[in-house]
């Protein structure tokens, strides 16, 4: 029979660096058991133990405002390729937290709304930020590889700045994909002249932008 091998993902930062369950399965080909190196992972029944807060596919589970804010803090600190899945409808209420808060930390992961609704209530009193203008949206800056699916966003954005979007503020570069996403966000813009707001996306520099129903 096969030997048993358990890979316990005790180092949460490894998951938060954009790794996945599948990547960890490949560790079975490099890990050493005593003096024996595994040459054929199929010789073992591999069990992967994921850290709390992640699903079986290595996606961060978002079921509350606190989860949203935690996930955003990870992305906004440089872990831009993390994947996530929503497990409940979420009302952000007074939380002003957005995912991908700068162009340098634009979000490049896969996010599954799982058919849930995200309610926002963003307000921007200033007219500019360090990048020249705010990108006010749940996903403020996104970049190459970003994929969003199965998400409804509702609520309100009130802003004195340009570039507010119902779902995405700005697409920085590369390939962007939105599938089965819709917005019923009300945007109140008070910027002089062209506000450059968008129902789904405010502004894009993506080389490929696909929106599927």
PDB file of C-alpha atoms in Angstrom:
ATOM      1  CA  UNK A   1       0.000   0.000   0.000  1.00  0.00           C
ATOM      2  CA  UNK A   2       0.891   3.647  -0.196  1.00  0.00           C
ATOM      3  CA  UNK A   3       2.638   5.544   2.556  1.00  0.00           C
ATOM      4  CA  UNK A   4       0.899   8.553   4.062  1.00  0.00           C
ATOM      5  CA  UNK A   5       2.372  12.021   3.743  1.00  0.00           C
ATOM      6  CA  UNK A   6       0.902  15.127   5.339  1.00  0.00           C
ATOM      7  CA  UNK A   7       1.981  18.580   4.182  1.00  0.00           C
ATOM      8  CA  UNK A   8       0.901  21.042   6.835  1.00  0.00           C
ATOM      9  CA  UNK A   9       0.897  24.600   5.586  1.00  0.00           C
ATOM     10  CA  UNK A  10       1.836  26.133   8.905  1.00  0.00           C
ATOM     11  CA  UNK A  11       3.481  29.158   7.309  1.00  0.00           C
ATOM     12  CA  UNK A  12       0.517  31.345   6.422  1.00  0.00           C
ATOM     13  CA  UNK A  13       2.728  33.956   4.686  1.00  0.00           C
ATOM     14  CA  UNK A  14       3.515  31.312   2.072  1.00  0.00           C
ATOM     15  CA  UNK A  15      -0.180  31.167   1.212  1.00  0.00           C
ATOM     16  CA  UNK A  16      -0.403  34.935   1.390  1.00  0.00           C
ATOM     17  CA  UNK A  17       2.406  35.229  -1.103  1.00  0.00           C
ATOM     18  CA  UNK A  18       0.165  33.910  -3.839  1.00  0.00           C
ATOM     19  CA  UNK A  19       0.895  30.182  -3.598  1.00  0.00           C
ATOM     20  CA  UNK A  20      -1.842  27.586  -4.065  1.00  0.00           C
ATOM     21  CA  UNK A  21      -2.717  24.122  -2.901  1.00  0.00           C
ATOM     22  CA  UNK A  22      -1.524  22.710  -6.205  1.00  0.00           C
ATOM     23  CA  UNK A  23       1.897  24.296  -5.781  1.00  0.00           C
ATOM     24  CA  UNK A  24       2.280  22.681  -2.395  1.00  0.00           C
ATOM     25  CA  UNK A  25       1.424  19.264  -3.783  1.00  0.00           C
ATOM     26  CA  UNK A  26       4.590  19.486  -5.848  1.00  0.00           C
ATOM     27  CA  UNK A  27       6.594  19.738  -2.650  1.00  0.00           C
ATOM     28  CA  UNK A  28       6.113  15.999  -2.321  1.00  0.00           C
ATOM     29  CA  UNK A  29       8.675  15.589  -5.069  1.00  0.00           C
ATOM     30  CA  UNK A  30      11.329  17.539  -3.191  1.00  0.00           C
ATOM     31  CA  UNK A  31      10.706  16.910   0.515  1.00  0.00           C
ATOM     32  CA  UNK A  32      12.910  14.449   2.366  1.00  0.00           C
ATOM     33  CA  UNK A  33      11.634  11.836   4.792  1.00  0.00           C
ATOM     34  CA  UNK A  34      14.634  10.991   6.947  1.00  0.00           C
ATOM     35  CA  UNK A  35      17.272   9.996   4.389  1.00  0.00           C
ATOM     36  CA  UNK A  36      14.819   8.984   1.695  1.00  0.00           C
ATOM     37  CA  UNK A  37      13.955  11.420  -1.055  1.00  0.00           C
ATOM     38  CA  UNK A  38      10.585  11.051  -2.695  1.00  0.00           C
ATOM     39  CA  UNK A  39      11.144  10.201  -6.337  1.00  0.00           C
ATOM     40  CA  UNK A  40       7.538   9.411  -7.233  1.00  0.00           C
ATOM     41  CA  UNK A  41       4.764  11.355  -5.426  1.00  0.00           C
ATOM     42  CA  UNK A  42       2.255   8.751  -6.648  1.00  0.00           C
ATOM     43  CA  UNK A  43       3.737   6.395  -4.064  1.00  0.00           C
ATOM     44  CA  UNK A  44       2.098   8.486  -1.353  1.00  0.00           C
ATOM     45  CA  UNK A  45      -1.391   9.458  -0.277  1.00  0.00           C
ATOM     46  CA  UNK A  46      -0.835  13.201   0.117  1.00  0.00           C
ATOM     47  CA  UNK A  47      -2.909  15.206   2.596  1.00  0.00           C
ATOM     48  CA  UNK A  48      -2.626  18.975   2.472  1.00  0.00           C
ATOM     49  CA  UNK A  49      -3.671  20.850   5.599  1.00  0.00           C
ATOM     50  CA  UNK A  50      -4.471  24.459   4.761  1.00  0.00           C
ATOM     51  CA  UNK A  51      -4.335  27.276   7.307  1.00  0.00           C
ATOM     52  CA  UNK A  52      -7.574  28.539   8.774  1.00  0.00           C
ATOM     53  CA  UNK A  53      -9.340  31.049   6.577  1.00  0.00           C
ATOM     54  CA  UNK A  54      -8.593  29.368   3.238  1.00  0.00           C
ATOM     55  CA  UNK A  55     -10.676  26.918   1.229  1.00  0.00           C
ATOM     56  CA  UNK A  56      -9.500  23.646  -0.321  1.00  0.00           C
ATOM     57  CA  UNK A  57      -8.282  25.489  -3.413  1.00  0.00           C
ATOM     58  CA  UNK A  58      -6.095  27.804  -1.367  1.00  0.00           C
ATOM     59  CA  UNK A  59      -8.421  30.802  -1.775  1.00  0.00           C
ATOM     60  CA  UNK A  60      -8.839  33.340   1.017  1.00  0.00           C
ATOM     61  CA  UNK A  61     -12.438  33.135   2.330  1.00  0.00           C
ATOM     62  CA  UNK A  62     -14.231  36.475   2.707  1.00  0.00           C
ATOM     63  CA  UNK A  63     -17.379  36.306   4.821  1.00  0.00           C
ATOM     64  CA  UNK A  64     -17.315  39.592   6.759  1.00  0.00           C
ATOM     65  CA  UNK A  65     -16.115  43.189   6.681  1.00  0.00           C
ATOM     66  CA  UNK A  66     -13.131  42.138   8.797  1.00  0.00           C
ATOM     67  CA  UNK A  67     -12.247  39.480   6.202  1.00  0.00           C
ATOM     68  CA  UNK A  68     -12.507  42.050   3.393  1.00  0.00           C
ATOM     69  CA  UNK A  69     -10.230  44.440   5.250  1.00  0.00           C
ATOM     70  CA  UNK A  70      -7.717  41.702   6.088  1.00  0.00           C
ATOM     71  CA  UNK A  71      -7.588  40.506   2.497  1.00  0.00           C
ATOM     72  CA  UNK A  72      -7.191  44.063   1.236  1.00  0.00           C
ATOM     73  CA  UNK A  73      -4.329  44.678   3.676  1.00  0.00           C
ATOM     74  CA  UNK A  74      -2.517  41.634   2.299  1.00  0.00           C
ATOM     75  CA  UNK A  75      -2.936  42.745  -1.314  1.00  0.00           C
ATOM     76  CA  UNK A  76      -2.134  46.363  -0.514  1.00  0.00           C
ATOM     77  CA  UNK A  77       1.105  45.335   1.183  1.00  0.00           C
ATOM     78  CA  UNK A  78       2.351  43.610  -1.959  1.00  0.00           C
ATOM     79  CA  UNK A  79       0.683  40.168  -2.064  1.00  0.00           C
ATOM     80  CA  UNK A  80      -1.076  41.117  -5.282  1.00  0.00           C
ATOM     81  CA  UNK A  81      -1.731  37.631  -6.721  1.00  0.00           C
ATOM     82  CA  UNK A  82      -3.765  36.180  -3.869  1.00  0.00           C
ATOM     83  CA  UNK A  83      -7.008  34.464  -4.818  1.00  0.00           C
ATOM     84  CA  UNK A  84     -10.225  34.888  -2.841  1.00  0.00           C
ATOM     85  CA  UNK A  85     -13.839  33.716  -2.666  1.00  0.00           C
ATOM     86  CA  UNK A  86     -16.801  35.360  -0.976  1.00  0.00           C
ATOM     87  CA  UNK A  87     -18.871  33.193   1.367  1.00  0.00           C
ATOM     88  CA  UNK A  88     -21.623  35.701   2.227  1.00  0.00           C
ATOM     89  CA  UNK A  89     -23.211  38.984   1.225  1.00  0.00           C
ATOM     90  CA  UNK A  90     -21.194  41.829   2.768  1.00  0.00           C
ATOM     91  CA  UNK A  91     -22.185  45.398   3.654  1.00  0.00           C
ATOM     92  CA  UNK A  92     -18.993  47.437   4.030  1.00  0.00           C
ATOM     93  CA  UNK A  93     -20.988  50.163   5.806  1.00  0.00           C
ATOM     94  CA  UNK A  94     -18.467  52.848   6.842  1.00  0.00           C
ATOM     95  CA  UNK A  95     -15.378  50.879   5.786  1.00  0.00           C
ATOM     96  CA  UNK A  96     -13.448  52.778   3.127  1.00  0.00           C
ATOM     97  CA  UNK A  97     -11.135  49.848   2.372  1.00  0.00           C
ATOM     98  CA  UNK A  98     -10.436  49.088  -1.278  1.00  0.00           C
ATOM     99  CA  UNK A  99      -8.401  46.268  -2.806  1.00  0.00           C
ATOM    100  CA  UNK A 100      -5.295  47.329  -4.768  1.00  0.00           C
ATOM    101  CA  UNK A 101      -4.856  50.775  -3.260  1.00  0.00           C
ATOM    102  CA  UNK A 102      -1.998  51.932  -5.500  1.00  0.00           C
ATOM    103  CA  UNK A 103      -0.856  51.332  -9.055  1.00  0.00           C
ATOM    104  CA  UNK A 104       2.244  49.581  -7.690  1.00  0.00           C
ATOM    105  CA  UNK A 105       0.050  47.181  -5.696  1.00  0.00           C
ATOM    106  CA  UNK A 106      -2.619  46.668  -8.345  1.00  0.00           C
ATOM    107  CA  UNK A 107      -4.544  43.452  -7.701  1.00  0.00           C
ATOM    108  CA  UNK A 108      -3.660  40.623 -10.098  1.00  0.00           C
ATOM    109  CA  UNK A 109      -5.397  37.640  -8.498  1.00  0.00           C
ATOM    110  CA  UNK A 110      -8.630  35.764  -9.107  1.00  0.00           C
ATOM    111  CA  UNK A 111     -11.673  36.822  -7.090  1.00  0.00           C
ATOM    112  CA  UNK A 112     -14.904  34.803  -7.035  1.00  0.00           C
ATOM    113  CA  UNK A 113     -17.944  36.641  -5.692  1.00  0.00           C
ATOM    114  CA  UNK A 114     -19.705  33.265  -5.621  1.00  0.00           C
ATOM    115  CA  UNK A 115     -23.035  34.923  -6.496  1.00  0.00           C
ATOM    116  CA  UNK A 116     -22.916  37.266  -3.489  1.00  0.00           C
ATOM    117  CA  UNK A 117     -23.509  41.008  -3.169  1.00  0.00           C
ATOM    118  CA  UNK A 118     -20.994  43.550  -1.914  1.00  0.00           C
ATOM    119  CA  UNK A 119     -22.479  46.844  -0.685  1.00  0.00           C
ATOM    120  CA  UNK A 120     -20.194  49.882  -0.612  1.00  0.00           C
ATOM    121  CA  UNK A 121     -20.459  53.381   0.834  1.00  0.00           C
ATOM    122  CA  UNK A 122     -17.313  55.169  -0.310  1.00  0.00           C
ATOM    123  CA  UNK A 123     -16.839  58.908   0.060  1.00  0.00           C
ATOM    124  CA  UNK A 124     -13.868  60.959  -1.090  1.00  0.00           C
ATOM    125  CA  UNK A 125     -13.620  64.548   0.110  1.00  0.00           C
ATOM    126  CA  UNK A 126     -10.251  65.376  -1.457  1.00  0.00           C
ATOM    127  CA  UNK A 127      -9.847  65.962  -5.175  1.00  0.00           C
ATOM    128  CA  UNK A 128      -6.483  64.211  -5.551  1.00  0.00           C
ATOM    129  CA  UNK A 129      -4.240  61.653  -3.865  1.00  0.00           C
ATOM    130  CA  UNK A 130      -0.583  60.721  -4.275  1.00  0.00           C
ATOM    131  CA  UNK A 131      -1.217  59.363  -7.785  1.00  0.00           C
ATOM    132  CA  UNK A 132      -2.968  62.489  -8.979  1.00  0.00           C
ATOM    133  CA  UNK A 133      -6.520  61.176  -8.719  1.00  0.00           C
ATOM    134  CA  UNK A 134      -8.373  58.604  -6.682  1.00  0.00           C
ATOM    135  CA  UNK A 135      -9.508  55.378  -8.277  1.00  0.00           C
ATOM    136  CA  UNK A 136     -12.534  54.908  -6.062  1.00  0.00           C
ATOM    137  CA  UNK A 137     -13.978  51.401  -6.378  1.00  0.00           C
ATOM    138  CA  UNK A 138     -14.007  48.113  -4.449  1.00  0.00           C
ATOM    139  CA  UNK A 139     -11.098  47.063  -6.672  1.00  0.00           C
ATOM    140  CA  UNK A 140      -9.221  50.345  -6.905  1.00  0.00           C
ATOM    141  CA  UNK A 141      -6.309  49.316  -9.153  1.00  0.00           C
ATOM    142  CA  UNK A 142      -6.142  45.981 -11.010  1.00  0.00           C
ATOM    143  CA  UNK A 143      -3.495  44.624 -13.342  1.00  0.00           C
ATOM    144  CA  UNK A 144      -2.433  41.806 -15.628  1.00  0.00           C
ATOM    145  CA  UNK A 145      -4.062  38.502 -14.661  1.00  0.00           C
ATOM    146  CA  UNK A 146      -6.963  39.955 -12.678  1.00  0.00           C
ATOM    147  CA  UNK A 147     -10.093  37.853 -13.026  1.00  0.00           C
ATOM    148  CA  UNK A 148     -13.388  38.647 -11.304  1.00  0.00           C
ATOM    149  CA  UNK A 149     -16.515  36.550 -11.498  1.00  0.00           C
ATOM    150  CA  UNK A 150     -19.990  36.109 -10.038  1.00  0.00           C
ATOM    151  CA  UNK A 151     -20.169  39.391  -8.125  1.00  0.00           C
ATOM    152  CA  UNK A 152     -22.870  42.023  -7.672  1.00  0.00           C
ATOM    153  CA  UNK A 153     -21.844  45.396  -6.248  1.00  0.00           C
ATOM    154  CA  UNK A 154     -24.397  47.850  -4.916  1.00  0.00           C
ATOM    155  CA  UNK A 155     -24.411  50.946  -2.717  1.00  0.00           C
ATOM    156  CA  UNK A 156     -23.065  54.468  -3.230  1.00  0.00           C
ATOM    157  CA  UNK A 157     -19.867  56.336  -4.117  1.00  0.00           C
ATOM    158  CA  UNK A 158     -19.720  60.035  -3.333  1.00  0.00           C
ATOM    159  CA  UNK A 159     -16.560  61.735  -4.572  1.00  0.00           C
ATOM    160  CA  UNK A 160     -14.944  65.080  -5.278  1.00  0.00           C
ATOM    161  CA  UNK A 161     -12.300  63.351  -7.390  1.00  0.00           C
ATOM    162  CA  UNK A 162     -12.284  61.771 -10.841  1.00  0.00           C
ATOM    163  CA  UNK A 163     -12.194  58.061 -11.734  1.00  0.00           C
ATOM    164  CA  UNK A 164     -14.852  56.301  -9.652  1.00  0.00           C
ATOM    165  CA  UNK A 165     -16.047  52.891 -10.813  1.00  0.00           C
ATOM    166  CA  UNK A 166     -18.881  50.656  -9.710  1.00  0.00           C
ATOM    167  CA  UNK A 167     -16.525  47.675  -9.563  1.00  0.00           C
ATOM    168  CA  UNK A 168     -13.035  48.665 -10.798  1.00  0.00           C
ATOM    169  CA  UNK A 169     -11.351  52.049 -10.537  1.00  0.00           C
ATOM    170  CA  UNK A 170      -8.500  51.594 -12.972  1.00  0.00           C
ATOM    171  CA  UNK A 171      -7.040  48.775 -15.067  1.00  0.00           C
ATOM    172  CA  UNK A 172      -3.289  49.341 -15.087  1.00  0.00           C
ATOM    173  CA  UNK A 173      -2.072  46.904 -17.738  1.00  0.00           C
ATOM    174  CA  UNK A 174      -2.235  43.424 -19.244  1.00  0.00           C
ATOM    175  CA  UNK A 175      -5.212  41.078 -19.553  1.00  0.00           C
ATOM    176  CA  UNK A 176      -8.322  41.691 -17.434  1.00  0.00           C
ATOM    177  CA  UNK A 177     -11.411  39.446 -17.317  1.00  0.00           C
ATOM    178  CA  UNK A 178     -14.829  40.074 -15.741  1.00  0.00           C
ATOM    179  CA  UNK A 179     -17.448  37.328 -15.923  1.00  0.00           C
ATOM    180  CA  UNK A 180     -21.041  37.528 -14.664  1.00  0.00           C
ATOM    181  CA  UNK A 181     -20.403  40.758 -12.736  1.00  0.00           C
ATOM    182  CA  UNK A 182     -22.876  43.605 -12.467  1.00  0.00           C
ATOM    183  CA  UNK A 183     -23.153  46.895 -10.628  1.00  0.00           C
ATOM    184  CA  UNK A 184     -26.080  48.897  -9.295  1.00  0.00           C
ATOM    185  CA  UNK A 185     -23.834  51.428  -7.539  1.00  0.00           C
ATOM    186  CA  UNK A 186     -24.935  55.074  -7.530  1.00  0.00           C
ATOM    187  CA  UNK A 187     -22.010  57.419  -8.241  1.00  0.00           C
ATOM    188  CA  UNK A 188     -22.285  61.034  -7.125  1.00  0.00           C
ATOM    189  CA  UNK A 189     -19.407  62.917  -8.734  1.00  0.00           C
ATOM    190  CA  UNK A 190     -18.559  66.542  -8.056  1.00  0.00           C
ATOM    191  CA  UNK A 191     -15.297  66.852  -9.989  1.00  0.00           C
ATOM    192  CA  UNK A 192     -15.164  69.801 -12.353  1.00  0.00           C
ATOM    193  CA  UNK A 193     -15.461  68.885 -16.006  1.00  0.00           C
ATOM    194  CA  UNK A 194     -15.183  65.268 -17.118  1.00  0.00           C
ATOM    195  CA  UNK A 195     -15.499  63.024 -14.071  1.00  0.00           C
ATOM    196  CA  UNK A 196     -14.402  59.896 -15.999  1.00  0.00           C
ATOM    197  CA  UNK A 197     -16.607  57.672 -13.848  1.00  0.00           C
ATOM    198  CA  UNK A 198     -17.845  54.266 -14.988  1.00  0.00           C
ATOM    199  CA  UNK A 199     -20.656  51.901 -14.087  1.00  0.00           C
ATOM    200  CA  UNK A 200     -18.306  48.910 -14.110  1.00  0.00           C
ATOM    201  CA  UNK A 201     -14.812  50.338 -14.768  1.00  0.00           C
ATOM    202  CA  UNK A 202     -13.685  53.948 -14.617  1.00  0.00           C
ATOM    203  CA  UNK A 203     -10.581  53.941 -16.812  1.00  0.00           C
ATOM    204  CA  UNK A 204      -8.419  51.281 -18.422  1.00  0.00           C
ATOM    205  CA  UNK A 205      -4.918  50.887 -19.763  1.00  0.00           C
ATOM    206  CA  UNK A 206      -5.317  47.131 -20.157  1.00  0.00           C
ATOM    207  CA  UNK A 207      -4.081  45.569 -23.377  1.00  0.00           C
ATOM    208  CA  UNK A 208      -6.969  43.100 -23.222  1.00  0.00           C
ATOM    209  CA  UNK A 209     -10.259  43.704 -21.409  1.00  0.00           C
ATOM    210  CA  UNK A 210     -13.012  41.093 -21.656  1.00  0.00           C
ATOM    211  CA  UNK A 211     -16.421  41.372 -20.015  1.00  0.00           C
ATOM    212  CA  UNK A 212     -18.574  38.265 -20.254  1.00  0.00           C
ATOM    213  CA  UNK A 213     -22.208  37.979 -19.262  1.00  0.00           C
TER     214      UNK A 213
END
